Short mmCIF file of N, CA and C in Angstrom, two decimals:
data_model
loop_
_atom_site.label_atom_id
_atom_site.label_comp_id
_atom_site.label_asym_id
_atom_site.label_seq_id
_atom_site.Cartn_x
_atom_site.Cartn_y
_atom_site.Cartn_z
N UNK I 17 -16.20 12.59 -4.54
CA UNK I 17 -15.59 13.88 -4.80
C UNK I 17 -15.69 14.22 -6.29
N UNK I 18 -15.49 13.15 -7.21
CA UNK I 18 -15.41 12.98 -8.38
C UNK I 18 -17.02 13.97 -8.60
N UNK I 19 -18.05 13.00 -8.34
CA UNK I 19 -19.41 13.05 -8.49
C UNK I 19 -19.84 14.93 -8.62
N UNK I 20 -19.36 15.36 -7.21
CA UNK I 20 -19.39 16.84 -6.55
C UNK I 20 -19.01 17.71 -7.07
N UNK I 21 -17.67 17.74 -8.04
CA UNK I 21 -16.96 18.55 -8.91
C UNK I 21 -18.09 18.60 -10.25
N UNK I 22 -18.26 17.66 -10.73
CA UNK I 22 -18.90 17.02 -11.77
C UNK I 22 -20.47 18.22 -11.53
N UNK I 23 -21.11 17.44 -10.40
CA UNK I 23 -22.53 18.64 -10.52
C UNK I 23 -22.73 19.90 -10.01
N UNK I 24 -21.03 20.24 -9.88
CA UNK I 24 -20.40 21.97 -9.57
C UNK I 24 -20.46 22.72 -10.86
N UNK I 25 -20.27 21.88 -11.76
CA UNK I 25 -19.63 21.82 -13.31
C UNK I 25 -18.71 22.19 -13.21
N UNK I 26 -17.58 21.45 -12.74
CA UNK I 26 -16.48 21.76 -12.64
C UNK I 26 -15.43 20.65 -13.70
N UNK I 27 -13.99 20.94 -14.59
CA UNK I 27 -13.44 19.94 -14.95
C UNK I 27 -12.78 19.00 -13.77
N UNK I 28 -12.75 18.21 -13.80
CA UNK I 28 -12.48 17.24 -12.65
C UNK I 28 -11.10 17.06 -12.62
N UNK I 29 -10.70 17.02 -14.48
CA UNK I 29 -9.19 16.64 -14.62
C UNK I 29 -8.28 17.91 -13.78
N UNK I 30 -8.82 19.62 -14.61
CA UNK I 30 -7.89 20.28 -13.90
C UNK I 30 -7.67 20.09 -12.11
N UNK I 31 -9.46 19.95 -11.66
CA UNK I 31 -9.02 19.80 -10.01
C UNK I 31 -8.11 18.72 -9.28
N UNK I 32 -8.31 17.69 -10.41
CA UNK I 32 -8.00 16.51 -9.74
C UNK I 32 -5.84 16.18 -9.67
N UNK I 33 -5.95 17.80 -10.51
CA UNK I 33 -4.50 18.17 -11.04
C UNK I 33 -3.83 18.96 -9.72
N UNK I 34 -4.32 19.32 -8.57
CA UNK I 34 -4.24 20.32 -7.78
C UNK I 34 -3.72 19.43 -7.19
N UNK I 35 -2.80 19.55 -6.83
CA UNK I 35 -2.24 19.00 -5.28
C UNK I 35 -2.89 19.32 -3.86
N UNK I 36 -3.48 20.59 -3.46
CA UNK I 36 -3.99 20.95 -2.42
C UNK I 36 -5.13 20.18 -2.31
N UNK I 37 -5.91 20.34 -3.79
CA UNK I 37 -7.62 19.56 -3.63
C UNK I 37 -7.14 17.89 -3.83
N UNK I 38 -6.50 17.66 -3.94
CA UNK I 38 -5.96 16.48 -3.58
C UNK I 38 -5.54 15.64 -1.85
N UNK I 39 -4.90 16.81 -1.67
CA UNK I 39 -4.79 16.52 0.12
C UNK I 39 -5.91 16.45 0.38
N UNK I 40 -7.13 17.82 0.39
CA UNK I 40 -8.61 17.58 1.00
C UNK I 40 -8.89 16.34 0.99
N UNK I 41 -8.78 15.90 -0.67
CA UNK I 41 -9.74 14.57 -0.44
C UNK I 41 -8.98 13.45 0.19
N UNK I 42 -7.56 13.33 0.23
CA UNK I 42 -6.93 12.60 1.18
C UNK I 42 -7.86 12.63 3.04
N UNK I 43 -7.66 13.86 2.89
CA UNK I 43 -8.44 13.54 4.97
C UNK I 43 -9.69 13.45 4.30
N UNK I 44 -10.59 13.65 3.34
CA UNK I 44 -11.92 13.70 3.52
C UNK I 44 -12.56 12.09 3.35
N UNK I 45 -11.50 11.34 3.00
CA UNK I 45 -11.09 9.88 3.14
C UNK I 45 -11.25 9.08 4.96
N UNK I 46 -10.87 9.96 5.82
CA UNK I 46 -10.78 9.87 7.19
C UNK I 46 -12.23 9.98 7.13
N UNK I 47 -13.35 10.74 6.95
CA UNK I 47 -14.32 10.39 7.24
C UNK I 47 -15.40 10.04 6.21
N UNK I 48 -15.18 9.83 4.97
CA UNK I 48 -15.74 8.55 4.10
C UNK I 48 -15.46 7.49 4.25
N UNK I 49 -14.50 6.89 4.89
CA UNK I 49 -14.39 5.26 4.75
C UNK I 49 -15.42 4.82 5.99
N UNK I 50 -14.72 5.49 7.25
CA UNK I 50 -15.65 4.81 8.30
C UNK I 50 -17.39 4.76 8.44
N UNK I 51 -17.92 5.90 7.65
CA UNK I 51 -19.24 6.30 7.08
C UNK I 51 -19.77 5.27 6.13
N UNK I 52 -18.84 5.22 5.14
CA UNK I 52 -19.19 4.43 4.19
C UNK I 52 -19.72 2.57 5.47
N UNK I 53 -18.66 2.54 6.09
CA UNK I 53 -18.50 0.90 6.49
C UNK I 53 -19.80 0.93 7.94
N UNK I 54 -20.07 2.43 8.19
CA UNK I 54 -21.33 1.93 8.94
C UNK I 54 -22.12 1.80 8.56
N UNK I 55 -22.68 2.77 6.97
CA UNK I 55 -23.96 2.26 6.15
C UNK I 55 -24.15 1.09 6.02
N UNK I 56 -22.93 0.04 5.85
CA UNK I 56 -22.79 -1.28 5.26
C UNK I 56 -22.76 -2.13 6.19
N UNK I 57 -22.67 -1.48 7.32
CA UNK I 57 -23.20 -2.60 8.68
C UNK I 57 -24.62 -2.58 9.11
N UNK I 58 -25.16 -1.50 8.62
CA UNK I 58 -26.59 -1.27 9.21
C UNK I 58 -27.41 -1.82 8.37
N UNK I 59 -27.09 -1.98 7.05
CA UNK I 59 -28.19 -2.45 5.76
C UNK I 59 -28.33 -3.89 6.11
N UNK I 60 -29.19 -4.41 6.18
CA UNK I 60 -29.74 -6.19 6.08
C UNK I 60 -28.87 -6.52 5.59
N UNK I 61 -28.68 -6.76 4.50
CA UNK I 61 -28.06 -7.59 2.90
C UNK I 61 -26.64 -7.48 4.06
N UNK I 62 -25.57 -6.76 4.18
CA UNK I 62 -24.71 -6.90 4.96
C UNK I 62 -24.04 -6.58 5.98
N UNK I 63 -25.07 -6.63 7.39
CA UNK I 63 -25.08 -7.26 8.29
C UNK I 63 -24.31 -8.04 8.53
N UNK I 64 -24.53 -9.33 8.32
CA UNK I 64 -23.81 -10.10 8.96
C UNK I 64 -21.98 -10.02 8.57
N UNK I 65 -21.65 -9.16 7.68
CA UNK I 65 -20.31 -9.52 7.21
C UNK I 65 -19.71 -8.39 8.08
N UNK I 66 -20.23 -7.78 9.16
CA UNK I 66 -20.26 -7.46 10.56
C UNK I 66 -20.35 -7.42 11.29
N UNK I 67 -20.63 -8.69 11.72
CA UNK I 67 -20.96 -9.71 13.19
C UNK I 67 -19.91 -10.13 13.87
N UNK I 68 -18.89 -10.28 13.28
CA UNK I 68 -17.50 -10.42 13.93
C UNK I 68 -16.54 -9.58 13.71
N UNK I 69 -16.31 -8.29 13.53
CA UNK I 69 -15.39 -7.50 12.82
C UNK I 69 -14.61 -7.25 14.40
N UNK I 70 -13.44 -7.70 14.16
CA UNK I 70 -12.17 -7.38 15.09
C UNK I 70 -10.80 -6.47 14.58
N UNK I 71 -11.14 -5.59 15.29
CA UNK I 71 -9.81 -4.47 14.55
C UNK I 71 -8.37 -5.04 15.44
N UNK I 72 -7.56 -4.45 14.51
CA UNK I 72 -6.14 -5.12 15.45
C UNK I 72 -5.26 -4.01 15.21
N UNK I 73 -4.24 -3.46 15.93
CA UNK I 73 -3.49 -2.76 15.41
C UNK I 73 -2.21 -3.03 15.53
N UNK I 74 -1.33 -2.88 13.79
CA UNK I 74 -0.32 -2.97 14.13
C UNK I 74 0.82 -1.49 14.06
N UNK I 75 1.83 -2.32 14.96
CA UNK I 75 3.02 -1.29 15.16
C UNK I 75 3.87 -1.07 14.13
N UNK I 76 4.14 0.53 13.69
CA UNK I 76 5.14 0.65 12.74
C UNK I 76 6.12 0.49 13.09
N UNK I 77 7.28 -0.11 11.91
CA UNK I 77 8.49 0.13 12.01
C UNK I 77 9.10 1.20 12.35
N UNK I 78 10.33 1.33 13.02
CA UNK I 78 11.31 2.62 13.05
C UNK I 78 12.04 2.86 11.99
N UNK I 79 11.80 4.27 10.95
CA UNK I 79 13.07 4.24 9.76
C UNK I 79 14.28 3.50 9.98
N UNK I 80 15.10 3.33 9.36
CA UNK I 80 16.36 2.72 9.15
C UNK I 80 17.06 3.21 8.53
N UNK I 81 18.13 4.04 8.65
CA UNK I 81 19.02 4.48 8.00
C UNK I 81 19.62 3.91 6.85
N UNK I 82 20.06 4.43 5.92
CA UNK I 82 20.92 3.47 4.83
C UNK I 82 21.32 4.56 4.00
N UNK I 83 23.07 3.94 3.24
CA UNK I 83 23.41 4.87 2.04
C UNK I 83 23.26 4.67 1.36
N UNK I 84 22.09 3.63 0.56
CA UNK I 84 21.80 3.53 -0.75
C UNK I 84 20.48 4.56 -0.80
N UNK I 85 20.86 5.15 -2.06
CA UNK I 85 19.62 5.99 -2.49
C UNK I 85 20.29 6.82 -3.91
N UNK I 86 19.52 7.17 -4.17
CA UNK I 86 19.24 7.72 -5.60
C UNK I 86 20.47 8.99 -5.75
N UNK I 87 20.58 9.65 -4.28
CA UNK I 87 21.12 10.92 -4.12
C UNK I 87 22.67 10.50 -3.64
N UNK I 88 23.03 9.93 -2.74
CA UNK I 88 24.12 8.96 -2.43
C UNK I 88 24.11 8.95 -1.33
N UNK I 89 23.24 10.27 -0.72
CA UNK I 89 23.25 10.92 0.38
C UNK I 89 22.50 9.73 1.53
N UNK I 90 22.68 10.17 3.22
CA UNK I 90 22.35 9.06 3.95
C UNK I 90 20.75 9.02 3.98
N UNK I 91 19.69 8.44 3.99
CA UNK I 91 18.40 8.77 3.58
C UNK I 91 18.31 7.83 5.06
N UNK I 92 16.98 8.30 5.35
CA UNK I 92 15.84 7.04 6.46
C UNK I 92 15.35 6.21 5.52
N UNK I 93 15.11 4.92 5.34
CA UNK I 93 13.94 3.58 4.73
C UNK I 93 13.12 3.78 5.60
N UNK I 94 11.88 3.64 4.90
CA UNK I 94 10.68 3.85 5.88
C UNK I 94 9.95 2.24 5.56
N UNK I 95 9.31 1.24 6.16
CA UNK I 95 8.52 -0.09 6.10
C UNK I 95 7.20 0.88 5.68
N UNK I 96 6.85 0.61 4.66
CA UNK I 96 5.24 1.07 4.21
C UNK I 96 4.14 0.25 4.48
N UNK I 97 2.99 0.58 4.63
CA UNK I 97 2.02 0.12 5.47
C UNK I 97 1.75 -1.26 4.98
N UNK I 98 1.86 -1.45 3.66
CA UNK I 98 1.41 -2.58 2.58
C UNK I 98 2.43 -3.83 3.41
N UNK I 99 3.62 -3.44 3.34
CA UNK I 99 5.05 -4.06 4.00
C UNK I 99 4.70 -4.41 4.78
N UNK I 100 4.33 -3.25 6.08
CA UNK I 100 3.86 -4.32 7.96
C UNK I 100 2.83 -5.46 7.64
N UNK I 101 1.72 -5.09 6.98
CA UNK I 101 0.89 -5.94 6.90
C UNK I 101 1.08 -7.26 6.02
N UNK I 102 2.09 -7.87 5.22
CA UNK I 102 2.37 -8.92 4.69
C UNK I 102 3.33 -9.10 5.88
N UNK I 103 3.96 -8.57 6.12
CA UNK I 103 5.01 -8.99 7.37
C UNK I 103 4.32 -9.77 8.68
N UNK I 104 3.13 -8.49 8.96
CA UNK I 104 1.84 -9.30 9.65
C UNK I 104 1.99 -10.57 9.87
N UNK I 105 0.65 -10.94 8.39
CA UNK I 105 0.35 -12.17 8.24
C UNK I 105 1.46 -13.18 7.94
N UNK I 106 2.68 -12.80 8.08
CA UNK I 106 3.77 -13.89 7.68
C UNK I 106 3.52 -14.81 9.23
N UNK I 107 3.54 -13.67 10.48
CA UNK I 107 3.65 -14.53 11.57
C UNK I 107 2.37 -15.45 11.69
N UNK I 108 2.73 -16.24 12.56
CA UNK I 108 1.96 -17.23 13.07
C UNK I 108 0.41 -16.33 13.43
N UNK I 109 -0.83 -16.18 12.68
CA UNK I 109 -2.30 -15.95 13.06
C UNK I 109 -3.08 -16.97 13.30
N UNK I 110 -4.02 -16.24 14.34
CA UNK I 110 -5.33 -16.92 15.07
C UNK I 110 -6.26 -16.27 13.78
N UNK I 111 -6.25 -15.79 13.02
CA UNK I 111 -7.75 -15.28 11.94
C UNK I 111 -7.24 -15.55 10.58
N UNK I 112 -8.42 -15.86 10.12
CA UNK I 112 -8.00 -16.05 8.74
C UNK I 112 -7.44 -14.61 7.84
N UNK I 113 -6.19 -14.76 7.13
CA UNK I 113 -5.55 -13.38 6.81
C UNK I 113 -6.83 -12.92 5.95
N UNK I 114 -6.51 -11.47 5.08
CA UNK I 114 -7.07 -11.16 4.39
C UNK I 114 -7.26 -11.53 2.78
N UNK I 115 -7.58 -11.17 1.36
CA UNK I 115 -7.60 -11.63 0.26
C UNK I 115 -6.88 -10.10 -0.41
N UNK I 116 -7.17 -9.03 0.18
CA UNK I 116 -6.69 -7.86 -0.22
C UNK I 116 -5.84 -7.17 1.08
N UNK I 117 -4.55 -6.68 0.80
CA UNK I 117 -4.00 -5.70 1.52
C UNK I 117 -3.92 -4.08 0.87
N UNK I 118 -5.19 -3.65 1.67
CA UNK I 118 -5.30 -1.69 1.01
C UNK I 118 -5.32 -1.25 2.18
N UNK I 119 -4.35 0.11 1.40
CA UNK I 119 -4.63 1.01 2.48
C UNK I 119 -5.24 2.31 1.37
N UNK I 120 -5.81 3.46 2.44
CA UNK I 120 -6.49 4.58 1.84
C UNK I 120 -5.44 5.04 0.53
N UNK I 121 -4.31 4.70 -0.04
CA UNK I 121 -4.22 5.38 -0.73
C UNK I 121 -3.49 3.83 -1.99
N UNK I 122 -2.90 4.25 -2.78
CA UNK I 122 -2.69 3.25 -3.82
C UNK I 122 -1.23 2.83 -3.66
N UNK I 123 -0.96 1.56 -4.07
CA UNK I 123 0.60 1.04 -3.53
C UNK I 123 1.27 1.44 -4.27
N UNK I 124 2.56 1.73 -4.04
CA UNK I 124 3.82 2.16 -4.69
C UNK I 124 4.40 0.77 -5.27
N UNK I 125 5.39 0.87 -6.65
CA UNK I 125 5.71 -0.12 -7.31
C UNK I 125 6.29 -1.54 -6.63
N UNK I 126 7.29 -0.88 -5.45
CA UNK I 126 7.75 -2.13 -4.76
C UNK I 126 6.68 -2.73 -4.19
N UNK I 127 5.95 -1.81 -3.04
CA UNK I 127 4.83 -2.43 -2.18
C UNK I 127 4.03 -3.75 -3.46
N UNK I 128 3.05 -3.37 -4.86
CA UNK I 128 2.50 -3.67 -5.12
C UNK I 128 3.86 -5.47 -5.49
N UNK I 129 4.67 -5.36 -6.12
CA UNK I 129 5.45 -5.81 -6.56
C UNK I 129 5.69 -7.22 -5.38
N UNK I 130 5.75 -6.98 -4.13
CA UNK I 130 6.26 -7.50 -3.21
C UNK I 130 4.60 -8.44 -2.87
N UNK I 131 3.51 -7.66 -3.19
CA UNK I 131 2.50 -8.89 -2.70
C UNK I 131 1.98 -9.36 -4.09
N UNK I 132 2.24 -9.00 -5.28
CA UNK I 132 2.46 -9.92 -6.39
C UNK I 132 3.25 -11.36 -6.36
N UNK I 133 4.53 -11.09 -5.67
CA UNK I 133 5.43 -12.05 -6.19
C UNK I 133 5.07 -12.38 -4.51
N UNK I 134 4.54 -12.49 -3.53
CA UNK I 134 4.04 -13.00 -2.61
C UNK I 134 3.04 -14.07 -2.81
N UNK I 135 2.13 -13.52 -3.29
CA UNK I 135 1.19 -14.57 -3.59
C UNK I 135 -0.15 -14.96 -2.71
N UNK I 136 0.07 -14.14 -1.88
CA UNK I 136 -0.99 -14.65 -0.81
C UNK I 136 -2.17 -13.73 -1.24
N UNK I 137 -1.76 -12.26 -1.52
CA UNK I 137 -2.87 -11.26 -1.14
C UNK I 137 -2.88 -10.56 -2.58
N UNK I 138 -3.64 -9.77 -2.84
CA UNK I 138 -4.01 -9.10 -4.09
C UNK I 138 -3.45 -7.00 -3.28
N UNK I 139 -3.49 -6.51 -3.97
CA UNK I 139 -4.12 -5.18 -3.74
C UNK I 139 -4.96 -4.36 -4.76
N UNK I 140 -5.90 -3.34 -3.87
CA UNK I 140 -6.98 -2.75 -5.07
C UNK I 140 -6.76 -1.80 -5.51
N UNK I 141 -5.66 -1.14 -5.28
CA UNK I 141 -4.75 0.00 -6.51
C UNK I 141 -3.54 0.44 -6.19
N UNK I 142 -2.91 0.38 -7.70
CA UNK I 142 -1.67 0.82 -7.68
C UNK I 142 -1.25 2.08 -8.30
N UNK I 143 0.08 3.13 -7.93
CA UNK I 143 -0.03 3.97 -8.41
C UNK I 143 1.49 3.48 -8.90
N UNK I 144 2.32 2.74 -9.02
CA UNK I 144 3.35 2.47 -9.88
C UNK I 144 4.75 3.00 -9.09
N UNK I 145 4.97 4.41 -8.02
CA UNK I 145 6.14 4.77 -8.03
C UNK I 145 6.72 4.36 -7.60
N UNK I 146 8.06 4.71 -7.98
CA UNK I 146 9.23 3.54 -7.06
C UNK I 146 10.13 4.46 -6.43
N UNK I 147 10.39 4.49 -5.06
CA UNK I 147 10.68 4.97 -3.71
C UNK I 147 12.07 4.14 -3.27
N UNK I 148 13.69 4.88 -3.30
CA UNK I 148 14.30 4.50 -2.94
C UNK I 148 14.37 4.12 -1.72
N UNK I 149 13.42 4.91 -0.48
CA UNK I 149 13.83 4.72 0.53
C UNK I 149 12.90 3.80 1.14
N UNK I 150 11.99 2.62 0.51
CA UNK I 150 11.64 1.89 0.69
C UNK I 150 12.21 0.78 1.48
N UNK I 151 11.89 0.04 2.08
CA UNK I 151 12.68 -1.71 2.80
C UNK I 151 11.77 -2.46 3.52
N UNK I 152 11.99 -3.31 3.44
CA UNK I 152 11.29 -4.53 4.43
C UNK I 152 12.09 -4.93 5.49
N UNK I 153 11.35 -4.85 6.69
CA UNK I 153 12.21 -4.96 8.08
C UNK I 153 13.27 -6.34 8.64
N UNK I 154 13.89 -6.00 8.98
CA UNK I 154 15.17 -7.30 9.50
C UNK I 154 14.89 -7.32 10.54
N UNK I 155 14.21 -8.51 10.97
CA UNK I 155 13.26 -8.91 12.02
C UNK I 155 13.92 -10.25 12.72
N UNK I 156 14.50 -10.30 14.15
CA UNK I 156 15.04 -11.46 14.81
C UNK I 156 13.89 -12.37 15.01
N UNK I 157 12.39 -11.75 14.93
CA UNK I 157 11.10 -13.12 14.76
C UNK I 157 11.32 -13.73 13.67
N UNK I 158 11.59 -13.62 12.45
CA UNK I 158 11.33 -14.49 11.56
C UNK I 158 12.25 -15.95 11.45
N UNK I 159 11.01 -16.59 11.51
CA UNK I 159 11.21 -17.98 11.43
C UNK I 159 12.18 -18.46 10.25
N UNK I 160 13.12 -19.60 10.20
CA UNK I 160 13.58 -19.91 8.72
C UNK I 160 12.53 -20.30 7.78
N UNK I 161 11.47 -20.21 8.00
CA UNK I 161 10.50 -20.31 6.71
C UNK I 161 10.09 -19.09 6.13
N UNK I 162 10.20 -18.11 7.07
CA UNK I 162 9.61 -16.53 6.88
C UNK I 162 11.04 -15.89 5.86
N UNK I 163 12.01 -16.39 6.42
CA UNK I 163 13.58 -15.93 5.91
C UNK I 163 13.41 -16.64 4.45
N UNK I 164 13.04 -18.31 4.30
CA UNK I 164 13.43 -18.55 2.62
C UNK I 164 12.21 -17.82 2.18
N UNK I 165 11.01 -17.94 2.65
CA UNK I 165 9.95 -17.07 2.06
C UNK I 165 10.33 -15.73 1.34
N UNK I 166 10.95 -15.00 1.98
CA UNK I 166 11.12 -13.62 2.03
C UNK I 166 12.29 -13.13 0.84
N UNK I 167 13.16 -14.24 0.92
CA UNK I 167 14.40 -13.99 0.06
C UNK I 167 14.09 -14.78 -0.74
N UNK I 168 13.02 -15.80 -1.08
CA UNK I 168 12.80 -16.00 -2.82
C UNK I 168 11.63 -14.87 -3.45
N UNK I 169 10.87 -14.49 -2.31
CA UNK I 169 9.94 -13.37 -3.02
C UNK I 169 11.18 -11.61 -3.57
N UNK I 170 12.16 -11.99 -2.95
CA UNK I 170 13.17 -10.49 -3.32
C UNK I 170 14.23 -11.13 -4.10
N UNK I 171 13.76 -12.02 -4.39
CA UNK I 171 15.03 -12.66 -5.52
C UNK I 171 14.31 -12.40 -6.86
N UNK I 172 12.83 -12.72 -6.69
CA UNK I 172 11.70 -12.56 -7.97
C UNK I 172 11.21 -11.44 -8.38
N UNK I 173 11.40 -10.57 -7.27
CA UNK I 173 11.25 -8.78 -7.21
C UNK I 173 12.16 -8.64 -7.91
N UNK I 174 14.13 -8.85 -8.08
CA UNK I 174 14.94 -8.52 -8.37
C UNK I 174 15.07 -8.62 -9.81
N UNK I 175 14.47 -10.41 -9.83
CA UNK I 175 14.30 -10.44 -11.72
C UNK I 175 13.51 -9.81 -12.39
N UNK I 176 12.34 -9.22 -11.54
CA UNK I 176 11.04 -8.94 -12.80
C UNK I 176 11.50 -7.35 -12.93
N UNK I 177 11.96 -7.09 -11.98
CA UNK I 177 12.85 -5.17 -11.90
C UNK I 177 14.06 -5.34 -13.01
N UNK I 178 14.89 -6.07 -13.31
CA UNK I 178 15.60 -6.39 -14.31
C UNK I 178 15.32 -6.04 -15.54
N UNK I 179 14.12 -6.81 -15.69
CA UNK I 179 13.49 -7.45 -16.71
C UNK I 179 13.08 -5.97 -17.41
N UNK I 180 12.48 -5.64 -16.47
CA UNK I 180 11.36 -4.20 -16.78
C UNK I 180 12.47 -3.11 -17.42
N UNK I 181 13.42 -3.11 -16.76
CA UNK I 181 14.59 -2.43 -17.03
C UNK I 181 15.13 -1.90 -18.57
N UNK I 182 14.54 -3.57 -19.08
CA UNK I 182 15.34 -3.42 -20.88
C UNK I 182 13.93 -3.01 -21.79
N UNK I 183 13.23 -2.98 -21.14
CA UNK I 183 11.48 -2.55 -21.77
C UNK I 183 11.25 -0.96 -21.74
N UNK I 184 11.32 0.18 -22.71
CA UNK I 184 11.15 1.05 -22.65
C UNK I 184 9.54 1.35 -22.31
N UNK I 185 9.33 2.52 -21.44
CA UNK I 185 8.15 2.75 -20.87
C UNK I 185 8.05 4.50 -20.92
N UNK I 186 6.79 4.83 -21.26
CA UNK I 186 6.96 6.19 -20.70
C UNK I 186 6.54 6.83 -19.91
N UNK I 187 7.12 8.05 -19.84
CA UNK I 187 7.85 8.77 -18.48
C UNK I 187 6.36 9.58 -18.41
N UNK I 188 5.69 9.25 -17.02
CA UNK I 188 4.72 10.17 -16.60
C UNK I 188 4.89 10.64 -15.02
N UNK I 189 4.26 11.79 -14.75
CA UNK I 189 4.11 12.26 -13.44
C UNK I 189 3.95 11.77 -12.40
N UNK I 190 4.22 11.95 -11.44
CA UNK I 190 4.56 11.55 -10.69
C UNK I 190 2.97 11.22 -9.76
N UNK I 191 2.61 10.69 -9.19
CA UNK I 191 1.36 10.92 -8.69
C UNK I 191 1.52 11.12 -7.03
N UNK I 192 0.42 12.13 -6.89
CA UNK I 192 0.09 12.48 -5.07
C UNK I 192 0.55 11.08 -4.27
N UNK I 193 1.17 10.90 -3.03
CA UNK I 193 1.26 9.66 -2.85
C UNK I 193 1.07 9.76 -1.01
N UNK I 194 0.94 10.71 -0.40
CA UNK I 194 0.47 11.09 0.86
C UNK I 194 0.30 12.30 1.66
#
């Protein structure tokens, strides 16, 4: 999209400032990724890193009500996609997990925060914001290893959010986030 603006002669920064031309390229994402991943199955060179590709799908959480929030007011928590999928791989898998958890758009501060101090998985961009109505699900599957797992990775979330706290930073915009 970048590229397209560019040999429109267009500034990229003001478009890329638009919220509307921003959504476009959000769905125009719906059909670049899967395009992109059939070129890359059809080329020799990688081939084979498509010889076994098994899609799986998982189920979202249901919001969750709660009165903590920014406003005081009663808000929904929503489980963000980054969230199901470490939650995922917490359970017991038949495949080897992944090395990256992305989704089409860039993680929000907790999401990124939560597979930092996880440790298992990386992600390939972050956009920093932090979302009161964020949570990680209270799940009667989790094993007592999934439970100390879970509550030393939100004990380490809690310190490094602390921490960040007494560190002045500055204040930028907010970025597109879906």
């Amino acid at each position: 999209f970048r590229t397209t603006l560019k040999n429109a002669g267009l500034n990229c920064r003001k478009w890329f400032n638009n919220k509307f031309i921003m959504q476009i390229d959000k769905l125009a994402a719906y059909h670049r990724i899967p395009d992109t991943l059939a070129r890359a199955a059809h080329r020799k060179a990688t081939r084979h890193l498509f010889s076994s590709i098994k899609v799986e799908y998982v189920d979202a959480y249901k919001p969750r009500p709660s009165l903590v929030s920014l406003t005081g007011k009663k808000v929904d928590c929503h489980v963000h996609a980054e969230v199901q999928l470490v939650i995922h791989y917490l359970q017991p898998v038949t495949t080897l997990p992944p090395r990256y958890i992305g989704t089409s758009k860039g993680a929000c501060f907790l999401c990124h925060l939560l597979i930092v101090e996880h440790s298992r998985f990386a992600v390939s961009t972050w956009h920093g914001r932090l979302f009161d109505q964020w949570t990680i699900p209270d799940l009667a599957e989790y094993t007592p290893e999934n439970v100390a797992t879970l509550r030393a990775i939100i004990q380490r979330m809690h310190d490094k959010s602390s921490r960040l706290l007494t560190v002045p930073h500055p204040k930028r915009p907010h970025p597109l986030t879906s």
